[in-house]
Amino acid sequence: MTEIIKGNVIHTTRLGELTCFEGGWLVSVDGVIAYVGQTLPEEYVGLPVTDYGDMLVLQSFADMHLHGAQYPMLATGLDLPLMDWLTAYAFPTESRMADNDYARMVYRKLVRELLDNGTTRVAMFASLHDEATLILMEEMEAAGLTGYVGKVNMDRNNHVLLQETTEESKASTLRWLEGCRKFKNVKPILTPRFTPSCTDELMAWLGETARERDLYVHSHLSENDKEMELVAQLHPDCSQYWETYDKFGLWKDHTIMAHCVHSDARERKAMRDHNVLAVHCPDSNNNICSGVAPVRILLEEGNWVALGSDISGGAHLPMLEVMAIAVSTSKTRCMMTGDRPLNAAEAYYLATTAGHCYFGDQPGFAPGNPLHAVVVDDSSIGVPGDHLPLAERLERLFYRAKSEHIKAVYSAGRKVKGE
Amino acid sequence: MTEIIKGNVIHTTRLGELTCFEGGWLVSVDGVIAYVGQTLPEEYVGLPVTDYGDMLVLQSFADMHLHGAQYPMLATGLDLPLMDWLTAYAFPTESRMADNDYARMVYRKLVRELLDNGTTRVAMFASLHDEATLILMEEMEAAGLTGYVGKVNMDRNNHVLLQETTEESKASTLRWLEGCRKFKNVKPILTPRFTPSCTDELMAWLGETARERDLYVHSHLSENDKEMELVAQLHPDCSQYWETYDKFGLWKDHTIMAHCVHSDARERKAMRDHNVLAVHCPDSNNNICSGVAPVRILLEEGNWVALGSDISGGAHLPMLEVMAIAVSTSKTRCMMTGDRPLNAAEAYYLATTAGHCYFGDQPGFAPGNPLHAVVVDDSSIGVPGDHLPLAERLERLFYRAKSEHIKAVYSAGRKVKGE
């Protein structure tokens, strides 16, 4: 089936560069992009067109780090540093996912809210419960949200309400992986919670499982001072945090590491050397007083960086809002260190292309990519007749657009919002 | 007329303290609050009730510093420091208010958006145009937005598109003040743009006018390094910025000073000594890289502090969003200096009671205050059946509520949103 979309198309193929087609075209065939540009190619002329008029047609958003099981506490309890916050809020909230009915209710709402806000690809932590993790993946598959989900592994230093033994963690992981076979657009990823939560035995087993089953890995890195001290105590043989993953085979191509707030030059180089994705979670980092990540430095050194909402350390689920916060905290960083702030085009790249590439896409709306797009009607925002350039209309969305302005969302070629 | 409101009432009479009445009552008679509490007094039993069920009944918001004439550029052009930003964006945008039809269109939309988001009292800069300033005040009076508005005075260091001579500034101010006599709920306030924009002659005349006509004053203070250097150059006789207002009689009871990012102990004491209101504008300060204001220090020293959106240096008009940003930037400040961050109750106080007191109110929903209230339906936010405490529901609104969740707004006893 050929889908021909007309509108003001904005995509980004390089960091900081926007390509805009005012009254442009985006064509997909069987859910795969076939053309993007200013003029409709001859071969499609005369076919039915979905004309979005003066609306903006954007790449959809990829949220590359979030905790689905923390959705019930979103935007509450934002008054503690990381380690205390985990004990007081995050762990008890996640423990409720032992109840499958509760999990389904929560995850169904989360998936709907993600899609309504234009997020179509995710790299998400669930909880340690394998059944609830499969329920999340079922809800994603049914609604059309795509990406990677992990059953969390955590067999030490945990909460009375949220524990698994090493053996339970392994068995639960195997049950979960078995259950994942039925999914088409949702895939498993191994998610050791973070080094302090996993014994060496479990880490080694996960590394081996990743290798045997060709699975990617997703965890946390150098988020917070206290956490880093704890990691150093637990692994006196490792001079840096990343080595605690590396020594168990978890530091490898496409490993996702959230935060990297305090990663120094050596750790950043280790990321580049292994094609590790650093996920910048600016809202969460500020909320739990972890720091302001060196995004400009990571980018200038050539690291691969994408954005994450990191709910519910982050209090904002819509990636448009996360982009605003990324720009904003980059200005804070500028005031602290002089690092050049992110501009709107750069934030858009981090929330779209940088994340979509994780899934094998070429940059921007490249032919061959599955269609992931968002259509935004900004006609009610701002002052009538103001005729802003498309780049400024895009910037304005970060601060002003709500889900009600998002009129259509396409995920892997499927229309998941809109008529 | 007696208005009896039932709902989950939350008000704040002291910084950091919430008073919550679950299923409580708020009664006004002829637009003035007569009762707030848990039980409906005998005398009102049997009268018609507006029952908001499980919704939250909050104090409305007071936005104590914003630039109405910059509304057309809201959330765009956020990439320059203060002095460059004024020249590139703010001044050209304000210059368009020379067109009365344009001004009416812009201001009508601004006023509607403020009310829809629960802001019922403001201290607002217009532009240097006296006619457009009166148009803004007409739109406010008609729609029910109350507060203080200033025709801007600026007779030096200005933009080619936005200039007035000293004589023009005086004459324009007098015409505007004359035009203000017709308003009931909107009042004039003198707004010298800031020290660099006004000659000594104009400042002296404004000081005299303030004294003769018993007018309040609203301007900017110690926002940004470059600005402060310029002020020091222009007034070598003043050792501090505030003295450039004081020497002309503009530093007095109820003078509003936006920002105070770099105000030191002596300047802060001068504010306390003269009952000057410091308006904290966290979003704007971060956007234009001015700094992170010492809010905790101001509060601990006993300064009077309220919140401002400061559009369009600020990119967020809804005060709920400004509260979230105030909490967030206070965490940034905590990371920089160790100052204890603001919590949700404190942010609510700054956005409500601290500003409402400017207008002569007693703290909170005190009997005798005009009724300024907001009703929020948060039933679609979060997970069904989560039964959060009212304080957490309030906190969650900062990050999650949009204008669509605000079901009713009362301003000076008048219902300005809702059926």
PDB file of N, CA, C and O in Angstrom, chain A residues 17-59:
ATOM      1  N   GLU A  17      21.430  20.235  11.702  1.00  0.00           N
ATOM      2  CA  GLU A  17      20.929  20.637  10.384  1.00  0.00           C
ATOM      3  C   GLU A  17      19.493  20.182  10.194  1.00  0.00           C
ATOM      4  O   GLU A  17      19.178  18.993  10.348  1.00  0.00           O
ATOM      5  N   LEU A  18      18.640  21.118   9.827  1.00  0.00           N
ATOM      6  CA  LEU A  18      17.259  20.774   9.491  1.00  0.00           C
ATOM      7  C   LEU A  18      17.091  20.827   7.979  1.00  0.00           C
ATOM      8  O   LEU A  18      17.592  21.739   7.327  1.00  0.00           O
ATOM      9  N   THR A  19      16.385  19.845   7.447  1.00  0.00           N
ATOM     10  CA  THR A  19      15.965  19.923   6.047  1.00  0.00           C
ATOM     11  C   THR A  19      14.457  20.111   6.054  1.00  0.00           C
ATOM     12  O   THR A  19      13.731  19.287   6.623  1.00  0.00           O
ATOM     13  N   CYS A  20      14.021  21.226   5.471  1.00  0.00           N
ATOM     14  CA  CYS A  20      12.602  21.593   5.508  1.00  0.00           C
ATOM     15  C   CYS A  20      12.026  21.615   4.103  1.00  0.00           C
ATOM     16  O   CYS A  20      12.638  22.183   3.181  1.00  0.00           O
ATOM     17  N   PHE A  21      10.878  21.015   3.933  1.00  0.00           N
ATOM     18  CA  PHE A  21      10.144  21.094   2.674  1.00  0.00           C
ATOM     19  C   PHE A  21       8.785  21.722   2.963  1.00  0.00           C
ATOM     20  O   PHE A  21       7.892  21.054   3.483  1.00  0.00           O
ATOM     21  N   GLU A  22       8.647  23.010   2.629  1.00  0.00           N
ATOM     22  CA  GLU A  22       7.368  23.683   2.840  1.00  0.00           C
ATOM     23  C   GLU A  22       6.410  23.162   1.776  1.00  0.00           C
ATOM     24  O   GLU A  22       6.692  23.237   0.577  1.00  0.00           O
ATOM     25  N   GLY A  23       5.289  22.617   2.204  1.00  0.00           N
ATOM     26  CA  GLY A  23       4.388  21.973   1.242  1.00  0.00           C
ATOM     27  C   GLY A  23       5.073  20.807   0.547  1.00  0.00           C
ATOM     28  O   GLY A  23       4.945  20.644  -0.668  1.00  0.00           O
ATOM     29  N   GLY A  24       5.813  20.017   1.318  1.00  0.00           N
ATOM     30  CA  GLY A  24       6.575  18.912   0.740  1.00  0.00           C
ATOM     31  C   GLY A  24       5.832  17.587   0.796  1.00  0.00           C
ATOM     32  O   GLY A  24       4.636  17.532   1.154  1.00  0.00           O
ATOM     33  N   TRP A  25       6.557  16.537   0.476  1.00  0.00           N
ATOM     34  CA  TRP A  25       5.932  15.221   0.332  1.00  0.00           C
ATOM     35  C   TRP A  25       6.734  14.145   1.060  1.00  0.00           C
ATOM     36  O   TRP A  25       7.965  14.176   1.078  1.00  0.00           O
ATOM     37  N   LEU A  26       6.004  13.192   1.603  1.00  0.00           N
ATOM     38  CA  LEU A  26       6.608  12.034   2.248  1.00  0.00           C
ATOM     39  C   LEU A  26       5.807  10.813   1.794  1.00  0.00           C
ATOM     40  O   LEU A  26       4.598  10.746   2.020  1.00  0.00           O
ATOM     41  N   VAL A  27       6.485   9.893   1.141  1.00  0.00           N
ATOM     42  CA  VAL A  27       5.789   8.742   0.558  1.00  0.00           C
ATOM     43  C   VAL A  27       6.323   7.463   1.194  1.00  0.00           C
ATOM     44  O   VAL A  27       7.537   7.299   1.353  1.00  0.00           O
ATOM     45  N   SER A  28       5.401   6.578   1.567  1.00  0.00           N
ATOM     46  CA  SER A  28       5.831   5.255   2.016  1.00  0.00           C
ATOM     47  C   SER A  28       5.076   4.183   1.217  1.00  0.00           C
ATOM     48  O   SER A  28       3.937   4.388   0.796  1.00  0.00           O
ATOM     49  N   VAL A  29       5.765   3.075   1.024  1.00  0.00           N
ATOM     50  CA  VAL A  29       5.164   1.937   0.340  1.00  0.00           C
ATOM     51  C   VAL A  29       5.272   0.741   1.284  1.00  0.00           C
ATOM     52  O   VAL A  29       6.375   0.394   1.720  1.00  0.00           O
ATOM     53  N   ASP A  30       4.126   0.168   1.599  1.00  0.00           N
ATOM     54  CA  ASP A  30       4.072  -0.940   2.557  1.00  0.00           C
ATOM     55  C   ASP A  30       4.803  -0.603   3.860  1.00  0.00           C
ATOM     56  O   ASP A  30       5.546  -1.426   4.416  1.00  0.00           O
ATOM     57  N   GLY A  31       4.613   0.639   4.314  1.00  0.00           N
ATOM     58  CA  GLY A  31       5.159   1.047   5.605  1.00  0.00           C
ATOM     59  C   GLY A  31       6.609   1.465   5.586  1.00  0.00           C
ATOM     60  O   GLY A  31       7.164   1.803   6.637  1.00  0.00           O
ATOM     61  N   VAL A  32       7.227   1.437   4.403  1.00  0.00           N
ATOM     62  CA  VAL A  32       8.638   1.803   4.303  1.00  0.00           C
ATOM     63  C   VAL A  32       8.768   3.076   3.462  1.00  0.00           C
ATOM     64  O   VAL A  32       8.141   3.201   2.410  1.00  0.00           O
ATOM     65  N   ILE A  33       9.560   4.031   3.972  1.00  0.00           N
ATOM     66  CA  ILE A  33       9.689   5.307   3.271  1.00  0.00           C
ATOM     67  C   ILE A  33      10.286   5.083   1.883  1.00  0.00           C
ATOM     68  O   ILE A  33      11.292   4.378   1.727  1.00  0.00           O
ATOM     69  N   ALA A  34       9.647   5.687   0.874  1.00  0.00           N
ATOM     70  CA  ALA A  34      10.121   5.563  -0.506  1.00  0.00           C
ATOM     71  C   ALA A  34      10.619   6.903  -1.040  1.00  0.00           C
ATOM     72  O   ALA A  34      11.447   6.946  -1.947  1.00  0.00           O
ATOM     73  N   TYR A  35      10.124   8.005  -0.458  1.00  0.00           N
ATOM     74  CA  TYR A  35      10.517   9.317  -0.977  1.00  0.00           C
ATOM     75  C   TYR A  35      10.238  10.388   0.063  1.00  0.00           C
ATOM     76  O   TYR A  35       9.224  10.354   0.758  1.00  0.00           O
ATOM     77  N   VAL A  36      11.140  11.367   0.140  1.00  0.00           N
ATOM     78  CA  VAL A  36      10.858  12.608   0.857  1.00  0.00           C
ATOM     79  C   VAL A  36      11.420  13.751   0.025  1.00  0.00           C
ATOM     80  O   VAL A  36      12.519  13.640  -0.529  1.00  0.00           O
ATOM     81  N   GLY A  37      10.668  14.829  -0.120  1.00  0.00           N
ATOM     82  CA  GLY A  37      11.192  15.936  -0.899  1.00  0.00           C
ATOM     83  C   GLY A  37      10.146  16.987  -1.211  1.00  0.00           C
ATOM     84  O   GLY A  37       9.026  16.953  -0.690  1.00  0.00           O
ATOM     85  N   GLN A  38      10.553  17.905  -2.061  1.00  0.00           N
ATOM     86  CA  GLN A  38       9.737  19.086  -2.332  1.00  0.00           C
ATOM     87  C   GLN A  38       8.674  18.825  -3.393  1.00  0.00           C
ATOM     88  O   GLN A  38       7.623  19.462  -3.391  1.00  0.00           O
ATOM     89  N   THR A  39       8.941  17.888  -4.301  1.00  0.00           N
ATOM     90  CA  THR A  39       8.040  17.671  -5.440  1.00  0.00           C
ATOM     91  C   THR A  39       7.641  16.203  -5.480  1.00  0.00           C
ATOM     92  O   THR A  39       8.486  15.323  -5.309  1.00  0.00           O
ATOM     93  N   LEU A  40       6.386  15.956  -5.711  1.00  0.00           N
ATOM     94  CA  LEU A  40       5.932  14.567  -5.768  1.00  0.00           C
ATOM     95  C   LEU A  40       6.429  13.913  -7.059  1.00  0.00           C
ATOM     96  O   LEU A  40       6.151  14.410  -8.155  1.00  0.00           O
ATOM     97  N   PRO A  41       7.157  12.807  -6.955  1.00  0.00           N
ATOM     98  CA  PRO A  41       7.644  12.145  -8.176  1.00  0.00           C
ATOM     99  C   PRO A  41       6.482  11.693  -9.061  1.00  0.00           C
ATOM    100  O   PRO A  41       5.420  11.299  -8.563  1.00  0.00           O
ATOM    101  N   GLU A  42       6.734  11.770 -10.331  1.00  0.00           N
ATOM    102  CA  GLU A  42       5.773  11.406 -11.385  1.00  0.00           C
ATOM    103  C   GLU A  42       4.971  10.136 -11.056  1.00  0.00           C
ATOM    104  O   GLU A  42       3.745  10.107 -11.182  1.00  0.00           O
ATOM    105  N   GLU A  43       5.696   9.106 -10.616  1.00  0.00           N
ATOM    106  CA  GLU A  43       5.050   7.801 -10.434  1.00  0.00           C
ATOM    107  C   GLU A  43       3.912   7.786  -9.418  1.00  0.00           C
ATOM    108  O   GLU A  43       3.083   6.892  -9.429  1.00  0.00           O
ATOM    109  N   TYR A  44       3.909   8.808  -8.496  1.00  0.00           N
ATOM    110  CA  TYR A  44       2.861   8.823  -7.475  1.00  0.00           C
ATOM    111  C   TYR A  44       1.725   9.791  -7.805  1.00  0.00           C
ATOM    112  O   TYR A  44       0.721   9.836  -7.079  1.00  0.00           O
ATOM    113  N   VAL A  45       1.913  10.593  -8.846  1.00  0.00           N
ATOM    114  CA  VAL A  45       0.912  11.618  -9.175  1.00  0.00           C
ATOM    115  C   VAL A  45      -0.407  10.933  -9.523  1.00  0.00           C
ATOM    116  O   VAL A  45      -0.439   9.954 -10.269  1.00  0.00           O
ATOM    117  N   GLY A  46      -1.482  11.434  -8.931  1.00  0.00           N
ATOM    118  CA  GLY A  46      -2.804  10.882  -9.209  1.00  0.00           C
ATOM    119  C   GLY A  46      -3.268   9.890  -8.164  1.00  0.00           C
ATOM    120  O   GLY A  46      -4.454   9.573  -8.067  1.00  0.00           O
ATOM    121  N   LEU A  47      -2.348   9.407  -7.331  1.00  0.00           N
ATOM    122  CA  LEU A  47      -2.752   8.494  -6.250  1.00  0.00           C
ATOM    123  C   LEU A  47      -3.361   9.304  -5.096  1.00  0.00           C
ATOM    124  O   LEU A  47      -3.130  10.510  -4.979  1.00  0.00           O
ATOM    125  N   PRO A  48      -4.134   8.658  -4.227  1.00  0.00           N
ATOM    126  CA  PRO A  48      -4.747   9.393  -3.107  1.00  0.00           C
ATOM    127  C   PRO A  48      -3.686   9.992  -2.179  1.00  0.00           C
ATOM    128  O   PRO A  48      -2.660   9.362  -1.930  1.00  0.00           O
ATOM    129  N   VAL A  49      -3.971  11.189  -1.712  1.00  0.00           N
ATOM    130  CA  VAL A  49      -3.015  11.928  -0.888  1.00  0.00           C
ATOM    131  C   VAL A  49      -3.636  12.232   0.478  1.00  0.00           C
ATOM    132  O   VAL A  49      -4.807  12.603   0.556  1.00  0.00           O
ATOM    133  N   THR A  50      -2.883  12.057   1.545  1.00  0.00           N
ATOM    134  CA  THR A  50      -3.292  12.565   2.858  1.00  0.00           C
ATOM    135  C   THR A  50      -2.662  13.947   3.001  1.00  0.00           C
ATOM    136  O   THR A  50      -1.460  14.068   3.216  1.00  0.00           O
ATOM    137  N   ASP A  51      -3.501  14.965   2.831  1.00  0.00           N
ATOM    138  CA  ASP A  51      -2.984  16.336   2.786  1.00  0.00           C
ATOM    139  C   ASP A  51      -3.145  16.986   4.160  1.00  0.00           C
ATOM    140  O   ASP A  51      -4.259  17.269   4.594  1.00  0.00           O
ATOM    141  N   TYR A  52      -2.035  17.234   4.830  1.00  0.00           N
ATOM    142  CA  TYR A  52      -2.071  17.855   6.145  1.00  0.00           C
ATOM    143  C   TYR A  52      -1.951  19.379   6.076  1.00  0.00           C
ATOM    144  O   TYR A  52      -1.716  20.037   7.096  1.00  0.00           O
ATOM    145  N   GLY A  53      -2.113  19.932   4.879  1.00  0.00           N
ATOM    146  CA  GLY A  53      -2.171  21.391   4.734  1.00  0.00           C
ATOM    147  C   GLY A  53      -0.952  22.079   5.316  1.00  0.00           C
ATOM    148  O   GLY A  53       0.183  21.735   4.988  1.00  0.00           O
ATOM    149  N   ASP A  54      -1.204  23.009   6.229  1.00  0.00           N
ATOM    150  CA  ASP A  54      -0.101  23.791   6.791  1.00  0.00           C
ATOM    151  C   ASP A  54       0.511  23.130   8.036  1.00  0.00           C
ATOM    152  O   ASP A  54       1.344  23.716   8.717  1.00  0.00           O
ATOM    153  N   MET A  55       0.107  21.911   8.339  1.00  0.00           N
ATOM    154  CA  MET A  55       0.666  21.253   9.534  1.00  0.00           C
ATOM    155  C   MET A  55       2.135  20.856   9.315  1.00  0.00           C
ATOM    156  O   MET A  55       2.617  20.813   8.184  1.00  0.00           O
ATOM    157  N   LEU A  56       2.794  20.558  10.424  1.00  0.00           N
ATOM    158  CA  LEU A  56       4.186  20.120  10.388  1.00  0.00           C
ATOM    159  C   LEU A  56       4.247  18.590  10.384  1.00  0.00           C
ATOM    160  O   LEU A  56       3.571  17.936  11.182  1.00  0.00           O
ATOM    161  N   VAL A  57       5.038  18.055   9.495  1.00  0.00           N
ATOM    162  CA  VAL A  57       5.255  16.604   9.446  1.00  0.00           C
ATOM    163  C   VAL A  57       6.683  16.347   9.920  1.00  0.00           C
ATOM    164  O   VAL A  57       7.650  16.688   9.232  1.00  0.00           O
ATOM    165  N   LEU A  58       6.794  15.769  11.109  1.00  0.00           N
ATOM    166  CA  LEU A  58       8.106  15.584  11.744  1.00  0.00           C
ATOM    167  C   LEU A  58       8.448  14.110  11.842  1.00  0.00           C
ATOM    168  O   LEU A  58       7.568  13.248  11.809  1.00  0.00           O
ATOM    169  N   GLN A  59       9.718  13.829  12.024  1.00  0.00           N
ATOM    170  CA  GLN A  59      10.104  12.483  12.452  1.00  0.00           C
ATOM    171  C   GLN A  59       9.477  12.216  13.819  1.00  0.00           C
ATOM    172  O   GLN A  59       9.391  13.123  14.656  1.00  0.00           O
TER     173      GLN A  59
END
